[in-house]
Amino acid sequence: MKKILSVLLSAVMLMSVVAGIDFSAYAGSFDTMATAKQYTIGTTVNGYFSSNDTKDFIKFTLNESGIVNLVCSGSNSYHFSLYEKNGNYFQYEQVNYNYNLGMAYAELAERLVAGTYYLEVVGNYINENYSINTSFMSANESFFESQDLDNDVIGRANPISLDMGYTGQVGPNDKDDFYSFTVADGVYNIYVKADAYIKYAVYTTKGEYICGYSTTVNSATGYAEDTKSISLSAGTYCIKISPYYNYGANYSFAVLAPHQHYFNYYTTVASTYTTQGYDIYSCSCGESYCTNYRAVKKLGAVTIGKVSAQKKRKIKVSRKKKNGASGYQIYWSRYKNFKKIAAKTTVKGGKTTSYTGKNFTKGKKYYVKVRAYKTVNGKKVYGKWSKVKSVTCK
């Protein structure tokens, strides 16, 4: 009787212990897609690998295309695989042990279209744990893509307009994007820009290859950017954009029609004492032209006033002030045509209105003329000479 009571007591105690255990944290809980753990992007998921539980399936959903950033850590190395909702496997990643950190660690980015995914996390060793934290950055695609709706073939190409910019994303489960456009005869520019190497090509709607190119990332800007000109006959064509490497790229592009210049008045450049003035007309593309040229500004002739002989062989020259002048130049000569100069001087400053020259010959007749000057960029620009006046020295 005591033995029976002892066995019953042991059974009760075992049931009490078992009743406090959450079996969802043990082997077999998330081993298949059907039993995958529900996960929300932006949170952290933790797990443990044991001898009878070496993998977990984690299920998450994206409402739009974009980049899922993963920060993965653990007590030892492990790996994971990505599957689409239909069970299609398309990506493998390894989280290696880092001896400097003393743990497994990796920062990864997966470019995915909208849809439901399964992350299969597999331990390389037993009795080890892992932790995965995620964040999401939208691709801001011009056309919605998902596992059920895509533009991966010419027959589902998204129609685009000329001279409009579009954005998209290609990745491990979205290898190609097709866009269709219609043109008249002419030369068209295709512009692409991406955050990684990409390839792009032009086809007919029947899949006939016309031309193709690949881009190179500029180390200074961090972007791959390219423009190519192609000659096309009137018709409808498709541009195909593909990733150069498996991890994919986010990109923008445009098909540009032959440019027609439309010039509008932009600004007027005023005349100076050294350059002509003109009007500038510009186009939105940056091209411009100049017209309506205006003459270089002139100081004009100085109005000479009284020229008088002074005592002690001096001659005084008066003149009117010239607006804009930096100074004046005065010539004296015994000849009316100034073939020989008896004396000359430069009077700095535009405010003075007279100057008296010295040491002329008594009883001789002298002719006088004056002109203004303006200093522009360190050089003198001269105006016209005044009328000539004469005086006899005392």
Coordinates of C-alpha atoms in Angstrom, one line a residue:
M1 CA 0.0 0.0 0.0
K2 CA 2.8 2.4 0.8
K3 CA 4.5 1.6 -2.5
I4 CA 1.3 2.4 -4.4
L5 CA 0.9 5.7 -2.5
S6 CA 4.5 6.6 -3.3
V7 CA 4.1 6.0 -7.0
L8 CA 0.9 8.0 -7.0
L9 CA 2.6 10.9 -5.2
S10 CA 5.5 10.9 -7.7
A11 CA 3.0 11.0 -10.6
V12 CA 1.2 14.0 -9.1
M13 CA 4.5 15.8 -8.6
L14 CA 5.5 15.2 -12.2
M15 CA 2.2 16.4 -13.5
S16 CA 2.6 19.6 -11.4
V17 CA 6.0 20.3 -12.9
V18 CA 4.8 19.6 -16.5
A19 CA 1.8 21.9 -16.0
G20 CA 4.2 24.8 -15.6
I21 CA 6.0 24.2 -18.8
D22 CA 5.3 26.1 -22.1
F23 CA 5.8 23.4 -24.7
S24 CA 5.8 26.0 -27.5
A25 CA 9.4 26.8 -26.5
Y26 CA 10.6 23.3 -27.1
A27 CA 11.4 20.9 -29.9
G28 CA 9.1 20.7 -32.8
S29 CA 7.3 24.0 -32.1
F30 CA 8.4 25.9 -35.3
D31 CA 10.0 23.1 -37.3
T32 CA 7.9 23.5 -40.5
M33 CA 6.3 26.2 -42.5
A34 CA 2.9 25.1 -41.3
T35 CA 4.0 25.7 -37.7
A36 CA 6.1 28.7 -38.3
K37 CA 6.4 31.4 -35.7
Q38 CA 4.5 34.6 -36.6
Y39 CA 6.9 37.6 -36.6
T40 CA 6.5 41.3 -37.1
I41 CA 9.2 43.3 -38.9
G42 CA 10.8 45.8 -36.5
T43 CA 10.9 43.5 -33.5
T44 CA 13.4 40.9 -32.1
V45 CA 13.0 37.2 -32.3
N46 CA 15.1 34.8 -30.1
G47 CA 15.7 31.1 -30.4
Y48 CA 17.6 28.1 -29.2
F49 CA 19.1 25.1 -30.9
S50 CA 19.0 21.8 -29.1
S51 CA 19.8 18.2 -30.0
N52 CA 16.3 17.6 -31.1
D53 CA 15.4 21.1 -32.3
T54 CA 18.0 22.5 -34.8
K55 CA 15.9 24.8 -36.8
D56 CA 13.0 27.3 -36.6
F57 CA 10.7 28.7 -39.2
I58 CA 9.7 32.3 -38.8
K59 CA 6.9 33.8 -40.9
F60 CA 6.5 37.5 -41.8
T61 CA 4.6 39.7 -44.3
L62 CA 5.6 42.8 -46.2
N63 CA 2.9 45.1 -47.5
E64 CA 5.2 46.7 -50.1
S65 CA 8.6 46.2 -51.7
G66 CA 11.7 47.3 -49.8
I67 CA 14.8 46.4 -47.9
V68 CA 14.6 44.2 -44.8
N69 CA 17.7 45.0 -42.7
L70 CA 18.7 42.2 -40.3
V71 CA 21.0 42.4 -37.3
C72 CA 21.8 38.7 -36.5
S73 CA 23.7 37.6 -33.4
G74 CA 24.2 34.3 -31.5
S75 CA 26.4 32.3 -29.2
N76 CA 27.7 30.3 -32.2
S77 CA 27.5 30.4 -36.0
Y78 CA 24.2 29.5 -37.8
H79 CA 22.6 30.1 -41.2
F80 CA 19.2 30.9 -42.6
S81 CA 17.3 30.5 -45.8
L82 CA 14.5 32.6 -47.3
Y83 CA 11.4 31.1 -48.9
E84 CA 8.3 32.6 -50.6
K85 CA 4.9 31.7 -49.4
N86 CA 4.6 28.9 -52.0
G87 CA 7.8 27.3 -50.6
N88 CA 10.1 28.5 -53.3
Y89 CA 13.6 28.8 -51.9
F90 CA 15.6 31.8 -53.2
Q91 CA 18.2 33.0 -50.7
Y92 CA 20.8 31.7 -48.3
E93 CA 22.8 33.7 -45.6
Q94 CA 25.5 32.6 -43.2
V95 CA 26.0 34.2 -39.7
N96 CA 29.6 33.4 -38.8
Y97 CA 31.3 33.4 -35.4
N98 CA 33.4 36.5 -34.9
Y99 CA 36.3 35.8 -32.5
N100 CA 36.9 39.5 -31.9
L101 CA 33.3 39.9 -30.7
G102 CA 33.1 36.5 -29.0
M103 CA 29.9 35.6 -30.7
A104 CA 28.3 35.1 -34.1
Y105 CA 27.3 38.4 -35.7
A106 CA 26.2 39.7 -39.1
E107 CA 24.4 42.7 -40.5
L108 CA 22.5 41.8 -43.7
A109 CA 20.0 43.4 -46.1
E110 CA 17.4 41.6 -48.2
R111 CA 15.6 43.4 -51.1
L112 CA 12.1 41.8 -51.2
V113 CA 8.9 42.4 -53.0
A114 CA 5.6 42.5 -51.1
G115 CA 4.3 39.2 -49.8
T116 CA 4.5 36.5 -47.1
Y117 CA 7.9 35.0 -46.4
Y118 CA 9.4 32.2 -44.3
L119 CA 12.8 32.5 -42.7
E120 CA 14.3 29.1 -41.9
V121 CA 17.0 29.5 -39.2
V122 CA 19.3 26.5 -38.8
G123 CA 21.9 26.0 -36.1
N124 CA 25.4 24.8 -37.0
Y125 CA 25.8 23.6 -33.4
I126 CA 23.5 22.4 -30.7
N127 CA 22.9 24.0 -27.3
E128 CA 23.4 27.5 -28.9
N129 CA 21.1 30.5 -29.1
Y130 CA 20.4 33.2 -31.7
S131 CA 18.8 36.6 -31.9
I132 CA 17.5 38.4 -35.0
N133 CA 16.3 42.1 -35.1
T134 CA 14.9 43.7 -38.2
S135 CA 14.0 47.1 -39.7
F136 CA 12.4 48.0 -43.0
M137 CA 13.0 50.7 -45.7
S138 CA 10.5 51.1 -48.5
A139 CA 11.7 50.9 -52.1
N140 CA 9.0 53.6 -53.0
E141 CA 8.5 51.8 -56.3
S142 CA 6.5 53.6 -59.0
F143 CA 4.6 50.3 -59.7
F144 CA 3.5 48.0 -57.0
E145 CA 5.1 44.5 -57.1
S146 CA 4.4 41.4 -55.0
Q147 CA 4.9 37.7 -55.2
D148 CA 1.6 37.6 -57.1
L149 CA 1.9 40.8 -59.2
D150 CA 5.1 41.6 -61.0
N151 CA 6.6 43.0 -64.2
D152 CA 9.2 40.3 -64.6
V153 CA 8.5 39.5 -68.2
I154 CA 7.7 41.6 -71.3
G155 CA 4.1 40.5 -71.3
R156 CA 3.6 42.2 -67.9
A157 CA 5.7 45.3 -68.6
N158 CA 4.5 48.5 -66.9
P159 CA 3.8 51.3 -69.4
I160 CA 5.8 54.5 -68.8
S161 CA 5.8 58.0 -70.3
L162 CA 8.7 59.8 -71.9
D163 CA 10.5 62.4 -69.9
M164 CA 9.1 61.1 -66.6
G165 CA 11.2 59.6 -63.7
Y166 CA 10.5 56.2 -62.2
T167 CA 11.8 54.2 -59.3
G168 CA 12.0 50.4 -58.7
Q169 CA 13.9 47.6 -57.0
V170 CA 15.4 44.3 -58.1
G171 CA 16.6 41.6 -55.8
P172 CA 17.0 37.9 -55.2
N173 CA 13.4 37.0 -55.9
D174 CA 12.8 39.8 -58.4
K175 CA 15.5 39.4 -61.0
D176 CA 14.1 41.6 -63.8
D177 CA 11.8 44.6 -64.2
F178 CA 10.3 45.4 -67.6
Y179 CA 8.8 48.8 -68.7
S180 CA 7.2 49.6 -72.0
F181 CA 7.3 52.9 -73.9
T182 CA 6.2 54.2 -77.3
V183 CA 8.3 56.6 -79.5
A184 CA 8.4 58.3 -82.9
D185 CA 11.5 58.1 -85.1
G186 CA 14.4 59.7 -83.3
V187 CA 17.3 59.5 -80.9
Y188 CA 16.4 58.9 -77.2
N189 CA 18.4 59.1 -74.0
I190 CA 18.1 56.4 -71.3
Y191 CA 19.2 57.6 -67.9
V192 CA 19.6 55.2 -65.0
K193 CA 20.9 55.7 -61.4
A194 CA 21.2 52.9 -58.8
D195 CA 22.7 52.2 -55.3
A196 CA 24.5 49.1 -56.8
Y197 CA 25.6 47.8 -60.1
I198 CA 22.8 47.1 -62.5
K199 CA 22.3 46.1 -66.1
Y200 CA 19.7 47.6 -68.5
A201 CA 18.7 46.7 -72.0
V202 CA 16.2 47.6 -74.7
Y203 CA 14.0 45.0 -76.5
T204 CA 11.1 45.0 -78.9
T205 CA 7.8 43.8 -77.6
K206 CA 8.5 40.5 -79.3
G207 CA 11.6 40.0 -77.1
E208 CA 14.2 40.9 -79.8
Y209 CA 17.3 42.4 -78.2
I210 CA 18.3 45.9 -79.5
C211 CA 21.1 47.1 -77.1
G212 CA 22.2 46.7 -73.5
Y213 CA 24.6 48.2 -71.0
S214 CA 25.9 47.7 -67.4
T215 CA 26.7 50.4 -64.9
T216 CA 29.7 51.0 -62.6
V217 CA 29.4 52.4 -59.0
N218 CA 31.3 55.6 -58.5
S219 CA 33.3 55.3 -55.3
A220 CA 33.0 59.0 -54.5
T221 CA 29.2 59.2 -54.8
G222 CA 28.2 55.6 -54.0
Y223 CA 25.9 55.4 -57.0
A224 CA 26.0 53.8 -60.4
E225 CA 24.8 56.4 -62.9
D226 CA 24.7 56.2 -66.7
T227 CA 23.1 57.8 -69.8
K228 CA 23.1 56.2 -73.2
S229 CA 21.7 57.5 -76.5
I230 CA 19.9 55.1 -78.8
S231 CA 18.3 55.6 -82.2
L232 CA 14.8 54.1 -82.5
S233 CA 12.2 53.8 -85.2
A234 CA 8.6 54.6 -84.4
G235 CA 7.0 51.9 -82.3
T236 CA 6.7 50.4 -78.8
Y237 CA 9.8 49.1 -76.9
C238 CA 10.6 47.7 -73.5
I239 CA 13.5 48.5 -71.2
K240 CA 14.7 45.7 -68.9
I241 CA 16.5 46.5 -65.6
S242 CA 18.3 43.6 -63.8
P243 CA 20.6 43.3 -60.8
Y244 CA 24.3 42.7 -61.6
Y245 CA 24.7 40.8 -58.3
N246 CA 22.3 38.5 -56.4
Y247 CA 21.7 41.0 -53.6
G248 CA 20.0 43.5 -56.1
A249 CA 19.7 47.2 -56.2
N250 CA 17.3 50.1 -55.8
Y251 CA 17.2 52.3 -58.9
S252 CA 15.6 55.3 -60.8
F253 CA 15.4 55.8 -64.5
A254 CA 13.9 57.8 -67.3
V255 CA 13.5 57.5 -71.1
L256 CA 14.1 61.0 -72.5
A257 CA 12.7 62.3 -75.8
P258 CA 14.8 64.4 -78.2
H259 CA 14.9 67.8 -76.5
Q260 CA 13.1 70.7 -78.1
H261 CA 14.4 74.0 -76.9
Y262 CA 12.0 76.6 -75.6
F263 CA 13.8 79.8 -74.7
N264 CA 12.3 82.4 -72.4
Y265 CA 13.7 85.8 -71.3
Y266 CA 16.0 85.2 -68.3
T267 CA 17.9 88.4 -67.4
T268 CA 19.6 91.5 -68.7
V269 CA 23.4 92.1 -68.3
A270 CA 24.1 95.9 -68.1
S271 CA 26.7 97.6 -70.2
T272 CA 29.9 98.5 -68.5
Y273 CA 32.8 100.8 -69.5
T274 CA 34.6 97.7 -70.9
T275 CA 31.9 95.3 -72.0
Q276 CA 28.6 95.4 -73.9
G277 CA 25.3 94.8 -72.3
Y278 CA 22.8 92.2 -73.6
D279 CA 19.7 90.1 -72.8
I280 CA 19.9 86.4 -71.9
Y281 CA 17.2 83.9 -73.0
S282 CA 17.4 80.4 -71.5
C283 CA 15.9 77.0 -71.9
S284 CA 14.9 74.6 -69.0
C285 CA 17.7 72.2 -70.1
G286 CA 20.3 74.9 -69.3
E287 CA 21.0 76.0 -72.9
S288 CA 20.9 79.8 -73.4
Y289 CA 21.7 82.5 -75.9
C290 CA 22.4 86.3 -75.8
T291 CA 20.7 89.0 -77.9
N292 CA 19.9 92.8 -78.0
Y293 CA 23.5 93.8 -77.5
R294 CA 24.1 97.3 -76.1
A295 CA 27.1 99.5 -76.6
V296 CA 29.9 99.8 -74.1
K297 CA 29.3 102.7 -71.8
K298 CA 31.2 105.9 -72.6
L299 CA 32.3 108.8 -70.4
G300 CA 31.7 111.3 -73.2
A301 CA 33.6 114.5 -73.9
V302 CA 34.5 116.8 -71.1
T303 CA 33.2 120.4 -71.3
I304 CA 36.2 122.6 -71.1
G305 CA 35.7 126.0 -69.4
K306 CA 37.9 129.0 -69.2
V307 CA 41.6 128.7 -70.1
S308 CA 43.6 131.6 -68.6
A309 CA 47.2 132.7 -68.4
Q310 CA 48.5 133.2 -64.9
K311 CA 51.5 135.0 -63.5
K312 CA 54.9 133.3 -63.4
R313 CA 54.3 131.4 -66.7
K314 CA 51.3 129.4 -65.5
I315 CA 48.2 128.4 -67.4
K316 CA 44.9 127.5 -65.5
V317 CA 42.4 125.1 -67.1
S318 CA 38.8 125.0 -65.8
R319 CA 36.3 122.3 -66.8
K320 CA 32.9 121.0 -65.8
K321 CA 32.6 117.9 -63.6
K322 CA 32.0 114.6 -65.5
N323 CA 29.7 112.1 -63.7
G324 CA 31.4 108.7 -63.3
A325 CA 34.9 109.9 -63.9
S326 CA 37.8 108.7 -61.7
G327 CA 40.1 111.6 -62.9
Y328 CA 41.1 113.7 -65.8
Q329 CA 44.0 114.0 -68.3
I330 CA 45.1 117.4 -69.6
Y331 CA 47.4 118.1 -72.7
W332 CA 49.1 121.3 -73.7
S333 CA 50.7 121.8 -77.1
R334 CA 52.2 124.6 -79.3
Y335 CA 50.3 123.0 -82.2
K336 CA 46.6 123.0 -82.7
N337 CA 46.7 119.4 -84.0
F338 CA 48.8 118.4 -81.0
K339 CA 51.5 116.8 -83.2
K340 CA 53.9 117.6 -80.3
I341 CA 53.0 117.7 -76.7
A342 CA 54.4 120.5 -74.6
A343 CA 53.1 119.2 -71.3
K344 CA 50.6 116.7 -70.0
T345 CA 49.2 115.7 -66.6
T346 CA 46.8 113.4 -64.9
V347 CA 44.5 114.7 -62.2
K348 CA 43.2 112.0 -59.9
G349 CA 39.7 112.3 -58.5
G350 CA 36.5 113.3 -60.1
K351 CA 35.6 116.2 -57.9
T352 CA 38.2 118.8 -58.9
T353 CA 37.2 121.2 -61.6
S354 CA 40.4 123.1 -62.4
Y355 CA 44.2 122.6 -62.7
T356 CA 47.1 125.1 -63.1
G357 CA 50.1 124.0 -65.2
K358 CA 53.5 125.6 -64.7
N359 CA 56.8 126.5 -66.5
F360 CA 55.4 127.5 -69.9
T361 CA 57.2 129.9 -72.3
K362 CA 56.3 133.5 -71.9
G363 CA 54.7 135.1 -74.9
K364 CA 54.0 131.8 -76.6
K365 CA 50.5 130.5 -77.6
Y366 CA 49.4 127.2 -76.2
Y367 CA 46.5 124.9 -77.1
V368 CA 44.7 122.9 -74.4
K369 CA 42.4 119.8 -74.3
V370 CA 41.0 117.6 -71.5
R371 CA 39.5 114.2 -71.3
A372 CA 38.0 112.1 -68.4
Y373 CA 38.9 108.6 -67.5
K374 CA 37.4 105.8 -65.3
T375 CA 39.4 103.1 -63.6
V376 CA 37.9 99.7 -64.3
N377 CA 39.6 96.5 -62.8
G378 CA 42.9 98.5 -62.4
K379 CA 42.9 99.9 -66.0
K380 CA 42.0 103.4 -67.2
V381 CA 39.2 103.7 -69.7
Y382 CA 39.2 107.1 -71.4
G383 CA 36.4 109.3 -72.6
K384 CA 36.4 111.7 -75.6
W385 CA 38.6 114.8 -75.8
S386 CA 37.1 118.2 -75.1
K387 CA 37.0 121.0 -77.6
V388 CA 40.4 122.7 -78.0
K389 CA 41.0 126.1 -76.5
S390 CA 44.1 128.4 -76.7
V391 CA 45.8 131.0 -74.6
T392 CA 49.0 133.0 -74.7
C393 CA 51.3 132.6 -71.7
K394 CA 52.2 135.8 -69.7

